CSV table of C-alpha atoms in Angstrom, one decimal:
chain,number,residue,atom,x,y,z
A,1,MET,CA,-0.5,19.4,-2.2
A,2,ARG,CA,-1.6,17.5,-5.3
A,3,ARG,CA,0.0,14.1,-5.7
A,4,ASP,CA,2.6,14.5,-8.4
A,5,ARG,CA,1.7,11.6,-10.6
A,6,GLY,CA,4.9,12.2,-12.6
A,7,SER,CA,6.8,10.9,-9.6
A,8,HIS,CA,5.1,7.5,-9.9
A,9,PRO,CA,4.9,4.8,-12.5
A,10,PRO,CA,1.9,5.0,-14.9
A,11,ALA,CA,-0.8,2.4,-14.4
A,12,TYR,CA,-0.3,1.1,-17.9
A,13,ALA,CA,3.4,0.0,-18.3
A,14,PRO,CA,3.4,-2.6,-21.0
A,15,GLY,CA,7.0,-3.7,-20.3
A,16,TYR,CA,5.4,-5.1,-17.1
A,17,LYS,CA,2.8,-7.3,-18.7
A,18,THR,CA,0.5,-7.8,-15.8
A,19,SER,CA,-0.2,-4.1,-15.8
A,20,VAL,CA,-1.8,-4.2,-19.2
A,21,LEU,CA,-5.2,-5.6,-18.1
A,22,ARG,CA,-5.0,-4.1,-14.6
A,23,SER,CA,-4.7,-0.5,-15.6
A,24,PRO,CA,-7.7,1.9,-15.9
A,25,ARG,CA,-8.1,3.5,-19.4
A,26,ALA,CA,-10.2,6.5,-18.2
A,27,ALA,CA,-8.4,9.4,-16.6
A,28,LEU,CA,-8.6,9.6,-12.8
A,29,LEU,CA,-11.2,12.0,-11.4
A,30,SER,CA,-9.3,14.7,-9.5
A,31,ILE,CA,-10.8,15.8,-6.3
A,32,GLU,CA,-9.6,17.7,-3.3
A,33,PRO,CA,-8.7,15.8,-0.1
A,34,GLY,CA,-11.4,16.2,2.5
A,35,PRO,CA,-11.5,15.6,6.2
A,36,LEU,CA,-11.3,11.8,5.8
A,37,GLU,CA,-8.3,11.8,3.6
A,38,LEU,CA,-6.6,14.3,6.0
A,39,SER,CA,-7.3,12.1,9.0
A,40,ARG,CA,-4.4,10.5,10.8
A,41,PRO,CA,-4.4,6.7,10.6
A,42,VAL,CA,-5.3,4.9,13.8
A,43,PHE,CA,-5.2,1.2,13.6
A,44,GLY,CA,-6.6,-0.2,16.8
A,45,THR,CA,-4.2,-3.1,16.5
A,46,GLU,CA,-1.8,-4.0,19.2
A,47,ALA,CA,1.3,-1.9,19.9
A,48,ILE,CA,4.5,-2.7,18.0
A,49,GLY,CA,6.2,-5.7,19.7
A,50,PRO,CA,9.9,-5.8,20.6
A,51,LEU,CA,10.8,-8.2,17.7
A,52,ASP,CA,8.4,-6.8,15.0
A,53,HIS,CA,11.2,-4.8,13.4
A,54,ASN,CA,13.6,-7.8,13.5
A,55,LEU,CA,13.0,-10.1,10.6
A,56,ILE,CA,16.2,-12.1,11.5
A,57,ARG,CA,14.5,-13.3,14.7
A,58,ASN,CA,10.7,-12.6,14.6
A,59,PHE,CA,9.5,-15.6,12.7
A,60,ALA,CA,11.7,-18.1,14.6
A,61,ALA,CA,10.7,-16.5,17.9
A,62,ALA,CA,7.0,-16.7,17.0
A,63,ASN,CA,7.4,-20.4,16.3
A,64,GLY,CA,9.3,-21.3,19.5
A,65,LEU,CA,12.7,-21.5,17.7
A,66,GLN,CA,15.9,-20.0,19.0
A,67,GLY,CA,17.7,-19.5,15.7
A,68,GLU,CA,18.2,-16.7,13.3
A,69,ALA,CA,17.6,-16.3,9.6
A,70,LEU,CA,20.3,-17.2,7.2
A,71,GLY,CA,21.9,-14.7,4.9
A,72,PRO,CA,23.8,-11.4,4.9
A,73,ARG,CA,22.7,-9.5,8.1
A,74,ILE,CA,21.7,-5.9,7.4
A,75,VAL,CA,20.0,-3.0,9.0
A,76,VAL,CA,17.9,-0.7,6.8
A,77,HIS,CA,17.5,2.7,8.3
A,78,GLY,CA,16.6,6.2,7.2
A,79,ARG,CA,14.3,9.1,7.6
A,80,VAL,CA,10.8,9.7,6.3
A,81,VAL,CA,10.0,13.3,5.5
A,82,ASP,CA,7.2,15.0,3.5
A,83,GLN,CA,7.7,17.0,0.3
A,84,ASN,CA,8.4,20.1,2.4
A,85,GLY,CA,11.2,18.3,4.2
A,86,ARG,CA,9.2,18.0,7.5
A,87,PRO,CA,9.7,14.7,9.4
A,88,VAL,CA,6.8,12.2,9.3
A,89,PRO,CA,6.6,11.2,13.0
A,90,HIS,CA,5.1,7.9,14.3
A,91,GLY,CA,4.3,6.5,10.9
A,92,LEU,CA,3.7,2.8,10.4
A,93,ILE,CA,6.1,1.0,8.0
A,94,GLU,CA,5.2,-2.6,7.1
A,95,ILE,CA,7.9,-4.8,5.5
A,96,TRP,CA,7.9,-8.0,3.4
A,97,GLN,CA,10.5,-9.7,1.4
A,98,ALA,CA,12.0,-12.9,0.0
A,99,ASN,CA,14.7,-14.9,2.0
A,100,ALA,CA,18.4,-14.9,1.2
A,101,ALA,CA,17.8,-17.5,-1.6
A,102,GLY,CA,15.1,-15.4,-3.3
A,103,LYS,CA,12.2,-17.5,-2.0
A,104,TYR,CA,9.1,-16.1,-0.5
A,105,ARG,CA,7.2,-17.9,2.3
A,106,HIS,CA,4.1,-17.9,0.2
A,107,VAL,CA,1.9,-20.8,-1.0
A,108,LYS,CA,2.0,-19.3,-4.5
A,109,ASP,CA,5.8,-19.0,-4.8
A,110,GLY,CA,7.0,-21.9,-7.1
A,111,TYR,CA,10.7,-21.0,-7.3
A,112,ARG,CA,12.9,-24.0,-6.6
A,113,ALA,CA,15.1,-22.2,-4.0
A,114,PRO,CA,14.6,-23.4,-0.4
A,115,LEU,CA,12.6,-21.8,2.4
A,116,ASP,CA,14.6,-20.8,5.4
A,117,PRO,CA,12.9,-22.5,8.4
A,118,GLN,CA,13.9,-19.5,10.6
A,119,PHE,CA,12.6,-16.8,8.3
A,120,GLY,CA,9.1,-15.6,7.7
A,121,GLY,CA,9.8,-12.4,5.8
A,122,CYS,CA,7.5,-9.8,7.3
A,123,GLY,CA,7.8,-7.2,10.0
A,124,ARG,CA,6.9,-3.6,10.9
A,125,CYS,CA,8.2,-0.6,12.7
A,126,LEU,CA,7.3,3.0,13.5
A,127,THR,CA,9.1,6.2,12.6
A,128,ASP,CA,10.2,8.1,15.7
A,129,ALA,CA,9.3,11.8,16.5
A,130,ASP,CA,11.9,12.9,13.9
A,131,GLY,CA,10.8,10.5,11.2
A,132,ARG,CA,13.7,8.1,11.7
A,133,TYR,CA,13.2,4.3,11.4
A,134,GLN,CA,15.3,1.2,11.2
A,135,PHE,CA,14.7,-2.6,10.9
A,136,PHE,CA,17.0,-5.6,11.0
A,137,THR,CA,16.8,-8.2,8.3
A,138,ILE,CA,18.8,-10.4,5.9
A,139,GLN,CA,19.5,-9.2,2.4
A,140,PRO,CA,17.0,-10.8,0.1
A,141,GLY,CA,18.1,-12.7,-2.9
A,142,PRO,CA,17.2,-12.1,-6.5
A,143,TYR,CA,14.7,-14.4,-8.1
A,144,PRO,CA,13.2,-15.2,-11.5
A,145,TRP,CA,9.7,-14.4,-12.6
A,146,PRO,CA,7.8,-14.9,-15.8
A,147,ASN,CA,7.4,-11.7,-17.9
A,148,ASN,CA,9.5,-11.8,-21.1
A,149,GLY,CA,10.5,-15.4,-20.5
A,150,SER,CA,12.6,-15.7,-17.3
A,151,GLU,CA,13.4,-12.2,-16.0
A,152,TRP,CA,15.1,-11.6,-12.7
A,153,ARG,CA,14.0,-9.2,-10.0
A,154,PRO,CA,16.8,-7.3,-8.3
A,155,ALA,CA,17.1,-7.8,-4.6
A,156,HIS,CA,14.3,-5.7,-3.0
A,157,ILE,CA,12.2,-5.2,0.1
A,158,HIS,CA,8.6,-4.2,-0.1
A,159,LEU,CA,7.6,-1.3,2.1
A,160,SER,CA,4.1,0.0,3.0
A,161,LEU,CA,3.8,3.4,4.6
A,162,PHE,CA,1.1,5.3,6.5
A,163,GLY,CA,2.1,8.8,7.3
A,164,ILE,CA,0.2,11.5,9.3
A,165,ALA,CA,-2.7,11.5,6.9
A,166,PHE,CA,-4.4,8.8,4.8
A,167,ALA,CA,-3.6,10.8,1.7
A,168,GLN,CA,0.1,10.0,2.2
A,169,ARG,CA,-0.5,6.3,1.7
A,170,LEU,CA,2.4,4.7,-0.2
A,171,VAL,CA,3.5,1.2,-1.1
A,172,THR,CA,7.0,0.9,-2.7
A,173,GLN,CA,10.0,-1.3,-3.0
A,174,VAL,CA,13.6,-0.6,-2.0
A,175,TYR,CA,16.5,-1.8,-4.1
A,176,PHE,CA,20.2,-2.0,-3.2
A,177,GLU,CA,22.9,0.2,-4.5
A,178,GLY,CA,25.1,-1.4,-7.2
A,179,ASP,CA,22.7,-4.3,-8.0
A,180,PRO,CA,23.3,-5.0,-11.8
A,181,LEU,CA,19.8,-6.3,-12.1
A,182,ILE,CA,18.2,-3.0,-11.3
A,183,PRO,CA,18.5,-1.4,-14.8
A,184,LEU,CA,17.2,-4.7,-16.4
A,185,CYS,CA,14.1,-4.8,-14.2
A,186,PRO,CA,10.8,-4.0,-16.0
A,187,ILE,CA,9.1,-3.3,-12.6
A,188,ALA,CA,11.8,-0.9,-11.3
A,189,ASN,CA,11.8,0.7,-14.8
A,190,THR,CA,8.1,1.5,-14.7
A,191,VAL,CA,9.1,4.8,-13.1
A,192,GLY,CA,10.7,5.8,-16.3
A,193,ASP,CA,14.2,7.1,-15.6
A,194,PRO,CA,17.3,6.3,-13.6
A,195,VAL,CA,16.9,9.4,-11.4
A,196,ALA,CA,13.5,8.0,-10.2
A,197,VAL,CA,15.0,4.5,-9.8
A,198,ASP,CA,17.7,6.1,-7.6
A,199,ARG,CA,15.0,7.4,-5.3
A,200,MET,CA,14.1,3.8,-4.6
A,201,THR,CA,17.6,2.6,-4.0
A,202,ALA,CA,19.2,2.2,-0.6
A,203,LYS,CA,22.9,3.3,-0.2
A,204,LEU,CA,25.5,1.4,1.7
A,205,ASP,CA,26.2,3.3,4.9
A,206,MET,CA,29.6,1.9,6.1
A,207,ALA,CA,29.8,4.4,9.0
A,208,ARG,CA,26.7,2.8,10.5
A,209,GLN,CA,27.8,-0.8,10.2
A,210,GLY,CA,27.4,-3.0,13.2
A,211,PRO,CA,31.1,-4.1,13.6
A,212,PHE,CA,31.4,-7.8,13.2
A,213,ASP,CA,27.6,-8.1,13.0
A,214,HIS,CA,25.9,-6.4,10.1
A,215,LEU,CA,26.1,-4.1,7.2
A,216,THR,CA,23.8,-1.0,7.1
A,217,TYR,CA,21.9,0.6,4.2
A,218,ARG,CA,20.3,4.0,4.3
A,219,PHE,CA,17.0,4.6,2.6
A,220,ASP,CA,15.2,8.0,3.0
A,221,MET,CA,11.7,8.3,1.9
A,222,VAL,CA,9.5,11.2,0.9
A,223,LEU,CA,5.7,11.2,1.4
A,224,ARG,CA,3.2,13.7,0.1
A,225,GLY,CA,3.5,17.2,1.7
A,226,ALA,CA,0.8,19.4,3.2
A,227,ARG,CA,0.1,22.6,1.3
A,228,GLN,CA,2.6,25.3,2.2
A,229,THR,CA,1.1,27.9,4.4
A,230,PHE,CA,2.1,30.8,6.6
A,231,PHE,CA,-0.2,29.5,9.3
A,232,GLU,CA,2.0,26.5,10.1
A,233,THR,CA,0.2,25.6,13.3
A,234,ARG,CA,-3.0,25.0,11.5
A,235,PRO,CA,-3.3,21.7,9.7
A,236,GLU,CA,-3.9,22.4,6.0
A,237,GLY,CA,-4.8,20.5,3.0
A,238,MET,CA,-2.4,17.9,1.6
B,1,MET,CA,12.2,29.6,-11.1
B,2,PRO,CA,9.4,28.1,-9.0
B,3,ILE,CA,10.5,26.5,-5.7
B,4,ASP,CA,10.2,22.8,-6.2
B,5,PRO,CA,9.1,20.6,-3.3
B,6,LEU,CA,10.9,17.3,-2.8
B,7,LYS,CA,9.8,14.5,-5.1
B,8,GLU,CA,7.7,11.8,-3.5
B,9,THR,CA,9.3,8.4,-3.3
B,10,PRO,CA,7.9,6.4,-6.3
B,11,SER,CA,5.2,3.8,-5.8
B,12,GLN,CA,5.9,0.2,-6.9
B,13,THR,CA,3.5,-2.7,-7.2
B,14,ALA,CA,2.7,-4.6,-4.1
B,15,GLY,CA,3.4,-7.7,-6.1
B,16,PRO,CA,1.9,-11.3,-6.0
B,17,PHE,CA,3.3,-11.9,-2.5
B,18,VAL,CA,1.6,-8.9,-0.8
B,19,HIS,CA,-0.1,-11.3,1.6
B,20,ILE,CA,3.2,-11.9,3.4
B,21,GLY,CA,3.1,-8.3,4.6
B,22,PHE,CA,-0.7,-7.6,4.6
B,23,ALA,CA,-2.4,-11.0,5.3
B,24,PRO,CA,0.0,-13.8,6.3
B,25,HIS,CA,-2.8,-16.3,6.5
B,26,ARG,CA,-3.2,-16.0,2.8
B,27,ALA,CA,0.5,-16.7,2.3
B,28,GLY,CA,0.2,-19.8,4.5
B,29,PHE,CA,1.6,-18.8,7.9
B,30,ALA,CA,0.8,-16.8,11.0
B,31,MET,CA,2.6,-13.9,12.7
B,32,PRO,CA,2.0,-12.7,16.2
B,33,PHE,CA,1.0,-9.3,15.2
B,34,ASP,CA,-2.2,-8.2,13.5
B,35,THR,CA,-1.6,-6.7,10.1
B,36,GLY,CA,-5.1,-5.6,9.7
B,37,SER,CA,-8.6,-7.0,10.3
B,38,PRO,CA,-11.5,-6.9,7.9
B,39,ARG,CA,-13.9,-6.3,10.9
B,40,ALA,CA,-14.6,-2.9,12.5
B,41,HIS,CA,-15.2,-2.8,16.2
B,42,ALA,CA,-16.8,0.7,16.2
B,43,VAL,CA,-20.4,1.3,17.4
B,44,GLY,CA,-23.1,1.5,14.8
B,45,GLU,CA,-25.3,-0.4,12.4
B,46,ARG,CA,-23.4,-3.4,11.2
B,47,ILE,CA,-23.0,-3.8,7.5
B,48,VAL,CA,-21.1,-6.1,5.2
B,49,LEU,CA,-19.4,-4.8,2.1
B,50,THR,CA,-18.1,-7.4,-0.4
B,51,GLY,CA,-17.2,-7.7,-4.0
B,52,GLN,CA,-14.7,-8.8,-6.6
B,53,VAL,CA,-11.9,-7.0,-8.3
B,54,LEU,CA,-12.1,-7.6,-12.1
B,55,ASP,CA,-9.4,-7.1,-14.7
B,56,GLY,CA,-9.9,-5.8,-18.2
B,57,SER,CA,-10.9,-9.2,-19.5
B,58,GLY,CA,-13.5,-9.6,-16.8
B,59,ALA,CA,-11.5,-12.2,-14.9
B,60,PRO,CA,-11.4,-11.9,-11.1
B,61,VAL,CA,-8.1,-10.6,-9.7
B,62,THR,CA,-7.5,-13.2,-7.0
B,63,ASP,CA,-4.2,-11.8,-5.6
B,64,ALA,CA,-5.3,-8.3,-4.6
B,65,VAL,CA,-5.6,-6.7,-1.2
B,66,VAL,CA,-8.3,-4.1,-0.6
B,67,GLU,CA,-8.1,-1.5,2.1
B,68,LEU,CA,-11.1,0.5,3.4
B,69,VAL,CA,-11.1,4.0,5.0
B,70,GLN,CA,-14.4,5.5,6.3
B,71,ALA,CA,-16.0,7.8,8.8
B,72,ASP,CA,-17.6,6.2,11.8
B,73,ALA,CA,-21.4,5.8,12.2
B,74,ALA,CA,-21.8,9.5,13.2
B,75,GLY,CA,-19.7,10.8,10.3
B,76,ALA,CA,-16.8,11.5,12.6
B,77,VAL,CA,-13.3,11.3,11.1
B,78,GLY,CA,-9.9,12.2,12.6
B,79,ASP,CA,-9.1,9.6,15.3
B,80,LYS,CA,-12.6,8.2,14.8
B,81,ALA,CA,-11.9,7.2,11.1
B,82,ILE,CA,-12.0,3.5,10.5
B,83,TRP,CA,-9.3,1.6,8.5
B,84,LEU,CA,-9.7,-2.0,7.5
B,85,ARG,CA,-7.8,-4.4,5.2
B,86,SER,CA,-9.1,-7.5,3.4
B,87,PRO,CA,-7.3,-9.8,0.9
B,88,ILE,CA,-9.3,-11.4,-1.8
B,89,GLU,CA,-10.3,-14.8,-0.4
B,90,PRO,CA,-9.9,-17.8,-2.7
B,91,GLU,CA,-13.2,-19.4,-1.9
B,92,THR,CA,-15.3,-16.4,-3.1
B,93,ALA,CA,-12.7,-14.4,-5.1
B,94,CYS,CA,-14.1,-11.5,-3.1
B,95,TYR,CA,-12.9,-9.0,-0.5
B,96,ARG,CA,-15.2,-8.8,2.5
B,97,PHE,CA,-15.5,-6.1,5.1
B,98,GLU,CA,-17.7,-6.3,8.3
B,99,THR,CA,-18.0,-2.7,9.3
B,100,VAL,CA,-20.5,0.0,10.4
B,101,ARG,CA,-22.6,2.1,8.1
B,102,PRO,CA,-20.6,5.3,7.8
B,103,GLY,CA,-22.3,8.6,8.6
B,104,ALA,CA,-22.0,11.5,6.1
B,105,ILE,CA,-19.0,13.7,6.8
B,106,GLY,CA,-20.8,16.9,6.0
B,107,ASP,CA,-20.7,19.7,3.5
B,108,GLY,CA,-23.4,18.0,1.4
B,109,CYS,CA,-21.3,14.8,0.8
B,110,ALA,CA,-23.2,11.6,0.8
B,111,ALA,CA,-21.9,8.8,3.0
B,112,TYR,CA,-19.2,6.7,1.4
B,113,VAL,CA,-16.3,4.3,2.1
B,114,THR,CA,-13.0,4.8,0.4
B,115,LEU,CA,-11.4,1.7,-1.1
B,116,TRP,CA,-7.8,1.2,-2.1
B,117,ILE,CA,-6.7,-1.6,-4.4
B,118,PHE,CA,-3.2,-3.1,-4.2
B,119,ALA,CA,-2.1,-5.9,-6.5
B,120,ARG,CA,0.4,-7.4,-8.8
B,121,GLY,CA,0.3,-5.3,-12.0
B,122,VAL,CA,-1.0,-2.3,-10.2
B,123,ASN,CA,1.9,0.1,-10.1
B,124,ILE,CA,0.3,2.7,-7.8
B,125,HIS,CA,-2.7,1.8,-5.6
B,126,LEU,CA,-6.0,2.7,-7.1
B,127,GLU,CA,-8.6,4.6,-5.1
B,128,THR,CA,-12.3,4.6,-5.4
B,129,ARG,CA,-15.4,5.1,-3.3
B,130,ALA,CA,-18.5,3.0,-2.6
B,131,TYR,CA,-21.7,5.0,-2.0
B,132,PHE,CA,-24.9,3.5,-0.8
B,133,PRO,CA,-28.0,2.8,-3.0
B,134,GLU,CA,-30.4,4.2,-0.4
B,135,ASP,CA,-29.0,7.7,-1.0
B,136,THR,CA,-31.0,8.2,-4.1
B,137,ASP,CA,-30.2,11.9,-4.2
B,138,ALA,CA,-26.4,11.3,-4.0
B,139,PRO,CA,-25.7,11.2,-7.8
B,140,ALA,CA,-27.1,14.7,-8.2
B,141,THR,CA,-26.0,16.3,-4.9
B,142,ASP,CA,-22.8,14.7,-3.8
B,143,PRO,CA,-19.9,16.9,-4.9
B,144,VAL,CA,-17.9,14.0,-6.3
B,145,LEU,CA,-20.7,12.0,-7.9
B,146,SER,CA,-22.2,15.1,-9.5
B,147,ARG,CA,-18.9,15.9,-11.1
B,148,ILE,CA,-18.7,12.7,-13.1
B,149,GLU,CA,-19.1,13.9,-16.7
B,150,GLN,CA,-20.0,10.5,-18.2
B,151,ARG,CA,-23.3,10.1,-16.2
B,152,HIS,CA,-23.5,6.4,-17.0
B,153,ARG,CA,-20.3,5.9,-15.0
B,154,VAL,CA,-21.8,7.2,-11.8
B,155,GLU,CA,-23.3,3.8,-11.0
B,156,THR,CA,-19.8,2.3,-10.9
B,157,LEU,CA,-19.4,4.0,-7.5
B,158,ILE,CA,-22.7,2.9,-6.0
B,159,ALA,CA,-22.9,-0.4,-4.1
B,160,THR,CA,-25.9,-2.7,-4.7
B,161,ALA,CA,-28.1,-4.0,-1.9
B,162,ASP,CA,-27.7,-7.7,-1.4
B,163,GLY,CA,-30.0,-8.3,1.6
B,164,PRO,CA,-30.4,-6.3,4.9
B,165,GLY,CA,-27.1,-4.6,5.7
B,166,GLN,CA,-25.4,-6.5,2.9
B,167,TYR,CA,-23.8,-4.6,0.0
B,168,ARG,CA,-22.0,-5.8,-3.1
B,169,PHE,CA,-19.4,-3.5,-4.8
B,170,ASP,CA,-17.4,-5.0,-7.7
B,171,ILE,CA,-14.4,-3.0,-8.8
B,172,ARG,CA,-13.6,-3.1,-12.6
B,173,LEU,CA,-10.1,-2.1,-13.2
B,174,GLN,CA,-10.6,-1.6,-17.0
B,175,GLY,CA,-13.1,-2.2,-19.7
B,176,GLU,CA,-16.7,-1.4,-20.6
B,177,ARG,CA,-17.9,-0.7,-17.1
B,178,GLU,CA,-14.6,0.5,-15.7
B,179,THR,CA,-14.9,1.9,-12.2
B,180,VAL,CA,-14.3,5.6,-11.7
B,181,PHE,CA,-10.9,5.9,-9.9
B,182,LEU,CA,-9.9,9.0,-8.0
B,183,ASP,CA,-6.9,11.2,-7.8
B,184,VAL,CA,-7.4,12.6,-4.3
């Protein structure tokens, strides 16, 4: 089905200043997805490794260290479905984030907070046959950024998704329930209303905590749906 | 009342630190898994596609990541479709893909590669296509190019030859020669 642009932030969102010169002025040219856009992503990269979904350990392990990242230990889990409620099986989710102090492991991050020598800040996982996923990480910290003077990003994790067709491609950010910085954030608020912000907010899932180990947050995601059809066995247009 | 499908999860900008997830070498470290290579290993005529992403003032966007999706050399898609990823590299301020010349997919479409742009300040990724200058009929016959009402904008979707098998395709996010972006 058509991408509902009303679900997404507009390209031009002047409250987020960088968007001003990076947003097209002409209307997008609407075209129907073709065989390429409906193709299933195949990456040709190596299979997902056993620690790829564990940001607490994967950077240290890759550097021959035994330790674990500092910060509140969390699991983020949920289900990825399409707009018709059907699970998105075996989709790739890529993950990146700041450390518990709000510092990114990136040459361009000038924030004074320290790096964590045990934390890289990236990972990846696949959804299972029922669209479910989970990854282990530490809760990232908030951090300041220049926009209207010093503004503060709420704690967030960047997520990149490939579904069962290229046309479902999505990059988003997940915020955490109850963070008082969310309503103040010009980037979160590019989506326009609190209901849409809530669709990017993970909920505390106490029933799924790891006792004496980690808190758990649930975050379900919705990708574009295929066109509804009576001929369910035949792949149809997005 | 019409039946409403679920709402898609909203997009958010990939931000200035997108490289941590998409190209750790540009963030300054390495991870053991490959998060995308700008080089296709498919069979076919080798081509290089490179270019800048420019903002509305004409300045190069140096923190973007570009992804490419295309048919293989025979025009096959499905599990033969090629996906690649390239950050803007600081030395050149360009993305750069080493790939194979795509075949036309069929139905009168000229051969093309799809490009997605992810960057700080880009709230939902932008999608465009690069067609090839050798396909001189494409502006009139391709179902997408022929639909562009402002005919002078068609050229924003056609790469320029820059030597044998070398193509240049600059992407202008805004301004006088703004690239045509697609809602697919």
